[in-house]
Tab-separated table of C-alpha atoms and ligand atoms in Angstrom:
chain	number	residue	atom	x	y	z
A	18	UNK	CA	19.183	-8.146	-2.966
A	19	UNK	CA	22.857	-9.622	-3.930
A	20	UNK	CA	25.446	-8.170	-6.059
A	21	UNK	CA	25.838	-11.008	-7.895
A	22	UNK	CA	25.316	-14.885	-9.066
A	23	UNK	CA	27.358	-16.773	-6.198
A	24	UNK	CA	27.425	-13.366	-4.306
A	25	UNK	CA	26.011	-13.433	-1.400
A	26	UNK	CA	26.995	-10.094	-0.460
A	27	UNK	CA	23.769	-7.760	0.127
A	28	UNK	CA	23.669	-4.843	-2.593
A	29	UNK	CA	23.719	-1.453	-1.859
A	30	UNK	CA	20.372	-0.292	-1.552
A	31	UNK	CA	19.906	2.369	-4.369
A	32	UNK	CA	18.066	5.501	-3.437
A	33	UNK	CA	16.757	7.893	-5.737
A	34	UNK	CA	16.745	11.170	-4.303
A	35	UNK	CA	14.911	14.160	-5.770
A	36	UNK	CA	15.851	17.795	-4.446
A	37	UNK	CA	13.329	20.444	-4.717
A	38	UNK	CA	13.808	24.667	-4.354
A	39	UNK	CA	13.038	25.173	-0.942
A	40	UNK	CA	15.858	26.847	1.656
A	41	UNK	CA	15.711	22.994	3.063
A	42	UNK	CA	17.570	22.276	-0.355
A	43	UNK	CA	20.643	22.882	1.481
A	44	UNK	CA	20.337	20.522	3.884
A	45	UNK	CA	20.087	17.577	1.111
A	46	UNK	CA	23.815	17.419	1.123
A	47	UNK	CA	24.025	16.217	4.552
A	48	UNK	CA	21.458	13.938	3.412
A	49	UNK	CA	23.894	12.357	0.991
A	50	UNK	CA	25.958	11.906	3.284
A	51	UNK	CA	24.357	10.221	6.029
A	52	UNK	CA	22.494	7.517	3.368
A	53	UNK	CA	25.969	6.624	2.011
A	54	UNK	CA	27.320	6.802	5.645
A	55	UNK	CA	24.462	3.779	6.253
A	56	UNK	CA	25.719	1.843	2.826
A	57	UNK	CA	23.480	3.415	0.070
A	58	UNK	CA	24.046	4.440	-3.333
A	59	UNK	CA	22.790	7.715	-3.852
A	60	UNK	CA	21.617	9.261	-7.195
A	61	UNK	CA	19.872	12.500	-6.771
A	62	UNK	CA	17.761	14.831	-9.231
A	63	UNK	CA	17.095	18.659	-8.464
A	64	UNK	CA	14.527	20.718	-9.608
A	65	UNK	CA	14.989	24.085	-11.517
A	66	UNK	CA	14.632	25.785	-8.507
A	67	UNK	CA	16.065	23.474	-5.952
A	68	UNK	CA	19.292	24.733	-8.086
A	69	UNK	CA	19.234	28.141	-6.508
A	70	UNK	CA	19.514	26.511	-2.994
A	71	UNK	CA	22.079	23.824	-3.601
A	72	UNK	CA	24.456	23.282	-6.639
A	73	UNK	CA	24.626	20.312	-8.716
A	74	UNK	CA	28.581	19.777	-8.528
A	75	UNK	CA	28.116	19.448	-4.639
A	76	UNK	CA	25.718	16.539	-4.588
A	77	UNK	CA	27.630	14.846	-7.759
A	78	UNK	CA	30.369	15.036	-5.384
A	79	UNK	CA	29.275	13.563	-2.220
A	80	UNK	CA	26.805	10.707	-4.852
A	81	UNK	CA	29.986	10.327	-7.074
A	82	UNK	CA	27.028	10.067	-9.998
A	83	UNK	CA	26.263	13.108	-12.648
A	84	UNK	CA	23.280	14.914	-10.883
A	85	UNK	CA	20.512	14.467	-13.280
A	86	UNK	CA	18.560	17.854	-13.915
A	87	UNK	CA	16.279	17.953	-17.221
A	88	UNK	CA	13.952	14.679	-18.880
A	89	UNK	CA	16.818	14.688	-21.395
A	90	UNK	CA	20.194	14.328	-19.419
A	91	UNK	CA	22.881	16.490	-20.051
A	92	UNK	CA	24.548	16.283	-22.539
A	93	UNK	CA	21.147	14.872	-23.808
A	94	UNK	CA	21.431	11.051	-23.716
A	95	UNK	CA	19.733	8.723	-26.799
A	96	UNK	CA	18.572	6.653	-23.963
A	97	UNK	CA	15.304	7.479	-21.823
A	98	UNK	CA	16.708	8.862	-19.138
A	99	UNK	CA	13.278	8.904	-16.489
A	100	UNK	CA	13.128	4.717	-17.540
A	101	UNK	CA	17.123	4.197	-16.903
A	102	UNK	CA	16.553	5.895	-13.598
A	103	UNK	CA	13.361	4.102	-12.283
A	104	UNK	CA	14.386	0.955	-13.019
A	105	UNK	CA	17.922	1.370	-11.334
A	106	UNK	CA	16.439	2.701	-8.295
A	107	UNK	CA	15.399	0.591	-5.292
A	108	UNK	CA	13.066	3.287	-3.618
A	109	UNK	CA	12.480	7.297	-4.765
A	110	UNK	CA	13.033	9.873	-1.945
A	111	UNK	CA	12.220	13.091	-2.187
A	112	UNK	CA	13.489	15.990	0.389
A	113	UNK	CA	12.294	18.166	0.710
A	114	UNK	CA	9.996	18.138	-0.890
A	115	UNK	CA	8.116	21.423	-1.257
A	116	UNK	CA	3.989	22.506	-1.585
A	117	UNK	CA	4.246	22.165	-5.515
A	118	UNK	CA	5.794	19.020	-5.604
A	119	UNK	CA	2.955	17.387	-3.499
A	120	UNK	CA	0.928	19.090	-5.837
A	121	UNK	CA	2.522	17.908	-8.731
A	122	UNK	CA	2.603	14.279	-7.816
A	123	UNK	CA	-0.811	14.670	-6.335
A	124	UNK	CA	-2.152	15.039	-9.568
A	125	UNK	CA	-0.354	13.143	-12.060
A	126	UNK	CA	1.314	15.754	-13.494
A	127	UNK	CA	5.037	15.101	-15.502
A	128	UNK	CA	6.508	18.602	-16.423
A	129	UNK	CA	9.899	17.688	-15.719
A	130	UNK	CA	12.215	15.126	-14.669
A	131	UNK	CA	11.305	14.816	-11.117
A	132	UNK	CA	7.588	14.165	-11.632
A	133	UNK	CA	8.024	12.330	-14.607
A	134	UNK	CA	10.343	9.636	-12.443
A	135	UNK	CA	7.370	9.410	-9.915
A	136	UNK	CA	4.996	9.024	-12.073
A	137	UNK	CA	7.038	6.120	-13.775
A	138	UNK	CA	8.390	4.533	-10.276
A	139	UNK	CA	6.168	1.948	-8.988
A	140	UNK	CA	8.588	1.073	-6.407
A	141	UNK	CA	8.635	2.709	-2.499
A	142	UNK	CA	8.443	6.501	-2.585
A	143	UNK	CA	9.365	8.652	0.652
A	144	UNK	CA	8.374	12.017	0.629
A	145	UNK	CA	9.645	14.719	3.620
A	146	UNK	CA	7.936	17.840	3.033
A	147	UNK	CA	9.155	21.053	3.934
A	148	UNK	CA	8.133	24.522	3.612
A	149	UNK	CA	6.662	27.628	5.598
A	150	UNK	CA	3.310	26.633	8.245
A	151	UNK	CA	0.835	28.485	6.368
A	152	UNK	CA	1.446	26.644	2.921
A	153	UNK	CA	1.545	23.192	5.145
A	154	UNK	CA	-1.488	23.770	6.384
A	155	UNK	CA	-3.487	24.854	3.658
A	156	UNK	CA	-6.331	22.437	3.156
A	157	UNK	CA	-4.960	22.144	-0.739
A	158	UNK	CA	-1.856	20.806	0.614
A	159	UNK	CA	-3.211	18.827	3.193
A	160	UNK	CA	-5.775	17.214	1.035
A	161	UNK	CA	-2.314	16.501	-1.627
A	162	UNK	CA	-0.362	14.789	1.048
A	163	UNK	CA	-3.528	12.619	2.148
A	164	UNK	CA	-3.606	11.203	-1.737
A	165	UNK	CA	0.124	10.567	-1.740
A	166	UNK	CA	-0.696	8.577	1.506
A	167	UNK	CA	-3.762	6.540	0.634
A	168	UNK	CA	-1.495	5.780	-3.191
A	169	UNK	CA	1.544	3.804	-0.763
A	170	UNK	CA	3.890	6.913	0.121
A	171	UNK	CA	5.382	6.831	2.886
A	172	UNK	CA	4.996	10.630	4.378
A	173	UNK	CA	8.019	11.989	6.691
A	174	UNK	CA	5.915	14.910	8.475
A	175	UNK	CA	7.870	18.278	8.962
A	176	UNK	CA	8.441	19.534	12.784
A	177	UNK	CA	7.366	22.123	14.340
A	178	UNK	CA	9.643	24.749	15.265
A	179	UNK	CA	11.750	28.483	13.971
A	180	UNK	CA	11.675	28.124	10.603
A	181	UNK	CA	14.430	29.752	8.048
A	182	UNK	CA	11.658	32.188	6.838
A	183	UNK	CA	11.160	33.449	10.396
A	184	UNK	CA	7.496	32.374	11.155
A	185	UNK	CA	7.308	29.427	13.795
A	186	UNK	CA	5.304	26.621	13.514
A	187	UNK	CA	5.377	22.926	11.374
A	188	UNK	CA	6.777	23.163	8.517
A	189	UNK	CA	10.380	21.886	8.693
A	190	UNK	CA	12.651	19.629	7.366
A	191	UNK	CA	12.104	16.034	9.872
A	192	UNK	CA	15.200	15.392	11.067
A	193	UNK	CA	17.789	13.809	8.764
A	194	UNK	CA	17.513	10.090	10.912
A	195	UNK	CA	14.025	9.945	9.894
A	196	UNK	CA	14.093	10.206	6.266
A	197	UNK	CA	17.530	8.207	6.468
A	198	UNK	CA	15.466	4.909	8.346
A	199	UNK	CA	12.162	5.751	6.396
A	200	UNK	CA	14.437	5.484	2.665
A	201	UNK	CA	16.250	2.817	3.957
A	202	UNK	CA	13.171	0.862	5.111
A	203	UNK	CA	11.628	1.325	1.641
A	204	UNK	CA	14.434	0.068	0.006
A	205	UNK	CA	14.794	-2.798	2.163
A	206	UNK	CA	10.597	-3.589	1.406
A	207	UNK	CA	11.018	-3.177	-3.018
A	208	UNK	CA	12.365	-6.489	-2.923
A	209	UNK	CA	11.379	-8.306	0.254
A	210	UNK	CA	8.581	-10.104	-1.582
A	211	UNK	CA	10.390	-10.625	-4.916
A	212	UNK	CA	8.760	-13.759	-6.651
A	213	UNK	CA	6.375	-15.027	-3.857
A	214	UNK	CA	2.705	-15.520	-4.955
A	215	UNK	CA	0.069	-13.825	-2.614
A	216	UNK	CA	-3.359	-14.575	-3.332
A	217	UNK	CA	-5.966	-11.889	-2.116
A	218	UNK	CA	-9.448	-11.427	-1.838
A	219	UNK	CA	-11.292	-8.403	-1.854
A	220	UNK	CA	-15.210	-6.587	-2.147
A	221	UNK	CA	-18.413	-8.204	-1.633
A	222	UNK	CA	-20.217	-10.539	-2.981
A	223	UNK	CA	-23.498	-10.532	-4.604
A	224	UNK	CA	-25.565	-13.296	-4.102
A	225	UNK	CA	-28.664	-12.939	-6.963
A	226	UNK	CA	-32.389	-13.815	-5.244
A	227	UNK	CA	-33.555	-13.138	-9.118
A	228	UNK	CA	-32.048	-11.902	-12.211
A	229	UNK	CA	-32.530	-8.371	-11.332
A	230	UNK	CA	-31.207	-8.070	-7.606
A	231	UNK	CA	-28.982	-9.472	-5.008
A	232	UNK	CA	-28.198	-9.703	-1.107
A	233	UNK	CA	-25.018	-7.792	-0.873
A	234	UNK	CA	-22.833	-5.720	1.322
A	235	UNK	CA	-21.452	-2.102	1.727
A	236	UNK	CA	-17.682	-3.670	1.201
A	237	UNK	CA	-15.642	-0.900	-1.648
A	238	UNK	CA	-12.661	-3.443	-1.609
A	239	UNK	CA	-10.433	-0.629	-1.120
A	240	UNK	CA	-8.592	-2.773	1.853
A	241	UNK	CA	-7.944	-5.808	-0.354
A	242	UNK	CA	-6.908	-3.534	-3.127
A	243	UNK	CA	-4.290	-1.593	-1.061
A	244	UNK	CA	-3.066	-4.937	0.054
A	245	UNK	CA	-2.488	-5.729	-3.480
A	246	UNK	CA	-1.280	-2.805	-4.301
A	247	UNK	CA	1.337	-3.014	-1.359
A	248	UNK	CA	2.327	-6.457	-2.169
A	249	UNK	CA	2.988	-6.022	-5.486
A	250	UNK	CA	5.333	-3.004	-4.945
A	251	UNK	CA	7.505	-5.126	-2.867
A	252	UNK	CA	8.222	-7.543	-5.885
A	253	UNK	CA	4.972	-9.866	-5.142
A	254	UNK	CA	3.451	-11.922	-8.185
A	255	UNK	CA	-0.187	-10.656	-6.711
A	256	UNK	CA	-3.551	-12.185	-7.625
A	257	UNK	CA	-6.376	-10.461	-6.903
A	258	UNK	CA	-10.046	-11.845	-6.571
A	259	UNK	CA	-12.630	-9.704	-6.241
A	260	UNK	CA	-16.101	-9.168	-5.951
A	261	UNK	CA	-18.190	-6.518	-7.594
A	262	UNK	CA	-16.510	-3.076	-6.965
A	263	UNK	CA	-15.860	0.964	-8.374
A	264	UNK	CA	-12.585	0.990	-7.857
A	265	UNK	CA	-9.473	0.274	-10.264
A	266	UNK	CA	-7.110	-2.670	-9.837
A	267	UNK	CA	-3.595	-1.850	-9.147
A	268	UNK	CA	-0.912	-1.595	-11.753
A	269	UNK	CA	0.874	-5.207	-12.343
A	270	UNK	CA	-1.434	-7.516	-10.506
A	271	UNK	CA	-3.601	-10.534	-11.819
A	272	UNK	CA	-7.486	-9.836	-11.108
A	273	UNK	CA	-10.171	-12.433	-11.301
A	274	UNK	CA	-13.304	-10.771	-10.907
A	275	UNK	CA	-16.041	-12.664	-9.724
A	276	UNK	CA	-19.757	-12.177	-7.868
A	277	UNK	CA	-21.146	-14.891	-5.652
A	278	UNK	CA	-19.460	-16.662	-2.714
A	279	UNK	CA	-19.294	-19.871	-4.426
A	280	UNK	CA	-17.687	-18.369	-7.555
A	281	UNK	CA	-14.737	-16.832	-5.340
A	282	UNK	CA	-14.535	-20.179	-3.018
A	283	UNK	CA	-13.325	-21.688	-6.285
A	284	UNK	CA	-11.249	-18.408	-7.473
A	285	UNK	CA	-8.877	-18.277	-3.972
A	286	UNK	CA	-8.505	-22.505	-3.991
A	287	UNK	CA	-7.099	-22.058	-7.382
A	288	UNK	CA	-4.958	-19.324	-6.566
A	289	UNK	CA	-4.021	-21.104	-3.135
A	290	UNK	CA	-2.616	-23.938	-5.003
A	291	UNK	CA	0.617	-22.137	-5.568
A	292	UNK	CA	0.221	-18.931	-3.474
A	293	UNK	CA	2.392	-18.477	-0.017
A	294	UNK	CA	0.489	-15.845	1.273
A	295	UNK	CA	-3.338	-16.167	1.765
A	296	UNK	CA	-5.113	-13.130	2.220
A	297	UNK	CA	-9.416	-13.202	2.671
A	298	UNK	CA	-9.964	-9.618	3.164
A	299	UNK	CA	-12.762	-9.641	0.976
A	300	UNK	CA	-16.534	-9.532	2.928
A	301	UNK	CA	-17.980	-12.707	1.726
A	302	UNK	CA	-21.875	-12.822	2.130
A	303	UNK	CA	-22.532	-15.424	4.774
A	304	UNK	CA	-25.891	-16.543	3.398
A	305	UNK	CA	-27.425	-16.662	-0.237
A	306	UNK	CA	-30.521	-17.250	-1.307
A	307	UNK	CA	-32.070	-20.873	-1.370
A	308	UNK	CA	-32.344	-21.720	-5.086
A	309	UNK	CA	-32.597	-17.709	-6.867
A	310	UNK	CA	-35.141	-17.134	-8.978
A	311	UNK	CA	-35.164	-18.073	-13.033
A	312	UNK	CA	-37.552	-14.980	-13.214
A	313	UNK	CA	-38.152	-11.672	-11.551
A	314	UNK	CA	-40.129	-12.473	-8.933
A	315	UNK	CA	-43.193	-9.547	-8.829
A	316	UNK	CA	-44.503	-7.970	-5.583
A	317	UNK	CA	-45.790	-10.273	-3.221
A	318	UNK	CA	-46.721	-8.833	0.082
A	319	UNK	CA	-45.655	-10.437	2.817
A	320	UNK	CA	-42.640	-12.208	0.816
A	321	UNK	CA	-40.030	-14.040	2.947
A	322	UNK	CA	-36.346	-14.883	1.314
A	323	UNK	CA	-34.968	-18.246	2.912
A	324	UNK	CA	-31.474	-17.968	3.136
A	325	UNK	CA	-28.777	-20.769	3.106
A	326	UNK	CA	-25.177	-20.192	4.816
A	327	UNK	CA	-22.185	-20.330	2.315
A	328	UNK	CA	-19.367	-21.924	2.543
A	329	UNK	CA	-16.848	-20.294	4.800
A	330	UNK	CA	-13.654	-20.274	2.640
A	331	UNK	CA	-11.223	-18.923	5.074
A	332	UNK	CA	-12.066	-21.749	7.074
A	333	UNK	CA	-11.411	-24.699	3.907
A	334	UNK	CA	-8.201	-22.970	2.717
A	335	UNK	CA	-7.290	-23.104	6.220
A	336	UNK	CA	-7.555	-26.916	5.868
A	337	UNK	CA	-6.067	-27.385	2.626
A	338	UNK	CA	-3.390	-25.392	3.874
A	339	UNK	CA	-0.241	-25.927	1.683
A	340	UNK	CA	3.254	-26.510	3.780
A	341	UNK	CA	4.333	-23.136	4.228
A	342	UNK	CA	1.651	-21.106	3.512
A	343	UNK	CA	0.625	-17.799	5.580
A	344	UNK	CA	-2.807	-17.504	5.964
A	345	UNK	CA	-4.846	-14.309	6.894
A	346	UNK	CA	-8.167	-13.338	7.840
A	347	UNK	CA	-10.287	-10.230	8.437
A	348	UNK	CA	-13.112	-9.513	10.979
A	349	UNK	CA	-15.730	-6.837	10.418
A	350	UNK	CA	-17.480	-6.218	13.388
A	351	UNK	CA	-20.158	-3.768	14.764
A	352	UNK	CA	-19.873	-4.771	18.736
A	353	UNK	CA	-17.300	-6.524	21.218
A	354	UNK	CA	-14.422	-6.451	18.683
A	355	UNK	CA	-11.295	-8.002	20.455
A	356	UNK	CA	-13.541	-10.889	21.777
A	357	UNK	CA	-14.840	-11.584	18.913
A	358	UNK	CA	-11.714	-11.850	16.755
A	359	UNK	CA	-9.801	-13.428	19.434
A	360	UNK	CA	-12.498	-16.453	19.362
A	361	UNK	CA	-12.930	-16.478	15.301
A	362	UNK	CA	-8.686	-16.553	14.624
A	363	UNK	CA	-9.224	-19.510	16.774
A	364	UNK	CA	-11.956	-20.898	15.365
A	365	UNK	CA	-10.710	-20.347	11.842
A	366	UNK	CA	-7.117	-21.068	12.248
A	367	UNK	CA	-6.009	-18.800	10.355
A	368	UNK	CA	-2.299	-17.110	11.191
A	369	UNK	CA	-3.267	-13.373	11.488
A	370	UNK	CA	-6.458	-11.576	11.695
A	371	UNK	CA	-7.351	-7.862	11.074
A	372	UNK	CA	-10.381	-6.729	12.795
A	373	UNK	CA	-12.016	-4.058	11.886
A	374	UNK	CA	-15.176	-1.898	13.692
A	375	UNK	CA	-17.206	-1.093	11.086
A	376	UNK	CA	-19.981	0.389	12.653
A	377	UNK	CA	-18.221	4.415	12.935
A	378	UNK	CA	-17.475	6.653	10.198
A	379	UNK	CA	-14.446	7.220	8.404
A	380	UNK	CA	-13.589	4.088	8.944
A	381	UNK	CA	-14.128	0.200	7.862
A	382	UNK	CA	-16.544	0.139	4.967
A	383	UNK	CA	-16.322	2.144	2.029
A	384	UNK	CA	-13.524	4.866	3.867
A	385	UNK	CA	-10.249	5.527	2.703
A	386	UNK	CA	-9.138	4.887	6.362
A	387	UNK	CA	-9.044	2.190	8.643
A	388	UNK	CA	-8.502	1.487	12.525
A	389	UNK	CA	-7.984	-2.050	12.798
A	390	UNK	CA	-6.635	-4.330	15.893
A	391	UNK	CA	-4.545	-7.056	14.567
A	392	UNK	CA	-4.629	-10.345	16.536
A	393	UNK	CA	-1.514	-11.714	16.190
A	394	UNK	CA	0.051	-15.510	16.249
A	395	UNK	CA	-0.620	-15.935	19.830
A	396	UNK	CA	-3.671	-14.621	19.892
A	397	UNK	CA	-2.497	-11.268	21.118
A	398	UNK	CA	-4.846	-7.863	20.278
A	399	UNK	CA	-2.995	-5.254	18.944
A	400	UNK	CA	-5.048	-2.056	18.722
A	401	UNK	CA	-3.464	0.331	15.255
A	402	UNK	CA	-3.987	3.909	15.065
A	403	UNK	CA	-6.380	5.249	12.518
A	404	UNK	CA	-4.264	5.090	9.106
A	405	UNK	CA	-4.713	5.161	5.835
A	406	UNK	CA	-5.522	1.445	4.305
A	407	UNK	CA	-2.239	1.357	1.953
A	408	UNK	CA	-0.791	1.882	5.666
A	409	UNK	CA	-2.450	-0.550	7.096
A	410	UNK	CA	-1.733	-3.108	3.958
A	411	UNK	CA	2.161	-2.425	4.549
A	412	UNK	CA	1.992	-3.100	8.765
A	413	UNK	CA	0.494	-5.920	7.884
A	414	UNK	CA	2.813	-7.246	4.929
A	415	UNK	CA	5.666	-6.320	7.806
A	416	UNK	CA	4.105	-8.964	9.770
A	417	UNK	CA	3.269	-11.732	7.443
A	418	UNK	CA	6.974	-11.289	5.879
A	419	UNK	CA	8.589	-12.976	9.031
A	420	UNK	CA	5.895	-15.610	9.297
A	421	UNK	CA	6.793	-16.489	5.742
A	422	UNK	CA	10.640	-16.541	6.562
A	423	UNK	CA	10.110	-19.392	9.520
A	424	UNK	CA	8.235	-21.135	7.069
A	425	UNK	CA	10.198	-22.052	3.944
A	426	UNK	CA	8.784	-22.704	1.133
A	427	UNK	CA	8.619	-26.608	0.617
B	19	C5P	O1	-17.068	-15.246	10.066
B	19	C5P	P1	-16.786	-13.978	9.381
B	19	C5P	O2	-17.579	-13.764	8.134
B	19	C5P	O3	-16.819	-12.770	10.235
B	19	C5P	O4	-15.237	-14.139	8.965
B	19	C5P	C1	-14.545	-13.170	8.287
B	19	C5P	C2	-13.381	-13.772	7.548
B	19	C5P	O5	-13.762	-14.968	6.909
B	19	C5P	C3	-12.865	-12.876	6.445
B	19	C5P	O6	-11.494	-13.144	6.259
B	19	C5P	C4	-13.705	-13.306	5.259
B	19	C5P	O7	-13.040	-13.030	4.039
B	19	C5P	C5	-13.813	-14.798	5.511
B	19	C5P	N1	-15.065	-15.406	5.070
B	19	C5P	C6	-15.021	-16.470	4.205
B	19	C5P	N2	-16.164	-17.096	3.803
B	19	C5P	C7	-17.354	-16.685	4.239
B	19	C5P	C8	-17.426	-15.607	5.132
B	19	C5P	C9	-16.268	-14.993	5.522
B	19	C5P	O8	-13.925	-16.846	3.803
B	19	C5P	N3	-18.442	-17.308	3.820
């Protein structure tokens, strides 16, 4: 971020901040105040109702920018005023943010300015919820803050403690350092990729014994796809190669779809001729079938499939490593996890390597979540807490960004 051509002066980092009607409102002047303290530009929005709690001349005082409060603008505007805003803004932070606005971003919906901006803002988004314990912990809002999570929010959880309304318990406001480092951090990370090429791989693949079936593997791709996903929303040119999968590519990224081993071994060494970042996360079969089929083969009892290995592409992108290029690998493993990695980052050479136990539930293959340990450079283990896999995608990204930085491109 620079202000200018032959500036090398950082830019502020701009922060959009929507308000919404809960007795919290009142503490989103201080807010302002303590994100311009840091150096940010401030442009808030308040909700209908957040009005009742905090008035619009106060935070266009302390932003020194009209306080935007209706899809139109005020006096209504000829230009679009949801686009003008998402496309100044370097990260949307909302606080607090109350049990309908989760709901309301939970589920797509864009009934006024606030939702429409998220729902147009591909960028960071912070969100520091706030409201009495009983709506906090009602499994509707629970299950609404989970989605935000698994779609790349970053969630500020309330406290626990004496709440305005007199009940005690979690519910509010964090703490006004939090949601300052949190929306300063996600500013910092829109950019922090802008115009490097990552190359990921994600899913299974299907290797065909006949026309009608195939070895496979219980890989969703939802790991490589939140990866994507991640990279892309900090300014990444992102192309994604994937196996056969349910699930919907991210907004703005480049897919190749393939189904075989040998059809994404030549996918990734065509996107690793110009990528800087290397990511295999997808779970590429280690064996196919000796020469498939032409024809369905019919029952045969006993019937024995010879297998042949497949190439291990980590392994040959490793070798045709480009100067400068980052490098990652994943490790799905049922038994003896650290070991294990330790010995195949070695083996592999790769930079980084997420392991992952996939033998429990709710996490590894096909969950939303993942507990991974992350063996670093050095061949450290790392154990991560249980997280959701955007989480997991921007930890990582965190990591391979200061790889990339002793590495300059050549
Ligand atoms: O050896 P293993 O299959 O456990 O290694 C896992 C890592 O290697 C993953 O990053 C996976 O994408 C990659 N891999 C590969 N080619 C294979 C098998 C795995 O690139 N044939």
């Amino acid at each position: 971020m620079t202000a200018g051509p032959g500036d090398d002066r950082p830019r502020a980092p701009r922060i959009l901040l929507g308000v919404s009607g809960g007795i919290a409102a009142y503490k989103a002047a201080e807010l302002v105040r303590a994100l311009v303290r840091e150096g940010a530009e401030v442009r808030a929005i308040l909700t209908r109702r957040a009005e009742a709690f905090v008035t619009p001349l106060t935070l266009a005082t302390l932003t020194g920018h009209p306080v935007e409060r209706t899809e139109f603008g005020e006096p209504p505007s000829p230009s679009i005023l949801h686009i003008d805003l998402v496309r100044w803004a370097d990260a949307l932070v909302v606080a607090p943010a109350t049990g309908n606005v989760l709901a309301r971003f939970a589920r797509g919906l864009a009934d006024d300015l606030l939702s429409t901006v998220y729902l147009a803002f591909d960028g960071p988004v912070v969100v520091a919820p706030a409201m009495n314990p009983r709506m906090w912990d009602h499994p509707e809002t629970r299950e609404n803050v989970a989605r935000l999570g698994h779609r790349g929010a970053v969630i500020v959880p309330p406290e626990e403690g004496f709440l305005a309304c007199g009940d005690e318990g979690a519910g509010r406001l964090a703490p006004l350092e939090a949601i300052v480092a949190e929306a300063l951090a996600a500013a910092r990370r829109s950019s922090s990729l802008d115009g490097v090429h990552v190359a990921v791989s994600a899913g299974p693949t299907f290797e065909p014994i006949d026309p009608a079936r195939f070895v496979g593997n219980r890989s969703s791709g939802r790991m490589g796809f939140a990866i994507a996903a991640a990279a892309r929303a900090r300014g990444a040119r992102v192309t994604l190669v994937h196996g056969p999968v349910t699930i919907t590519p991210p907004w703005g990224v480049e897919t190749v779809a393939v189904r075989t081993a040998l059809e994404m071994r030549e996918a990734m060494h065509e996107a690793a001729r110009t990528a800087r970042v290397v990511v295999m996360a997808a779970a590429v079969a280690d064996h196919r079938p000796a020469g498939p089929a032409e024809r369905k083969i019919s029952r045969k009892e006993p019937w024995s499939l010879e297998l042949v290995p497949n190439p291990d592409i980590l392994a040959e992108l490793v070798a045709a490593r480009r100067p400068g290029q980052v490098i990652v690998g994943f490790a799905a493993e049922t038994h003896d996890l650290v070991e294990r990695a330790k010995a195949k980052k070695q083996r592999k050479g790769c930079d980084l390597l997420v392991a992952n136990d996939v033998s429990g539930a709710g996490s590894g293959f096909e969950a939303d979540d993942n507990r991974v340990t992350l063996i670093d450079e050095q061949g450290r283990a790392e154990p991560w807490p249980l997280m959701p896999k955007r989480q997991v995608a921007e930890r990582l990204l965190d990591r391979i960004e200061p790889l990339l930085a002793e590495r300059p491109a050549p």
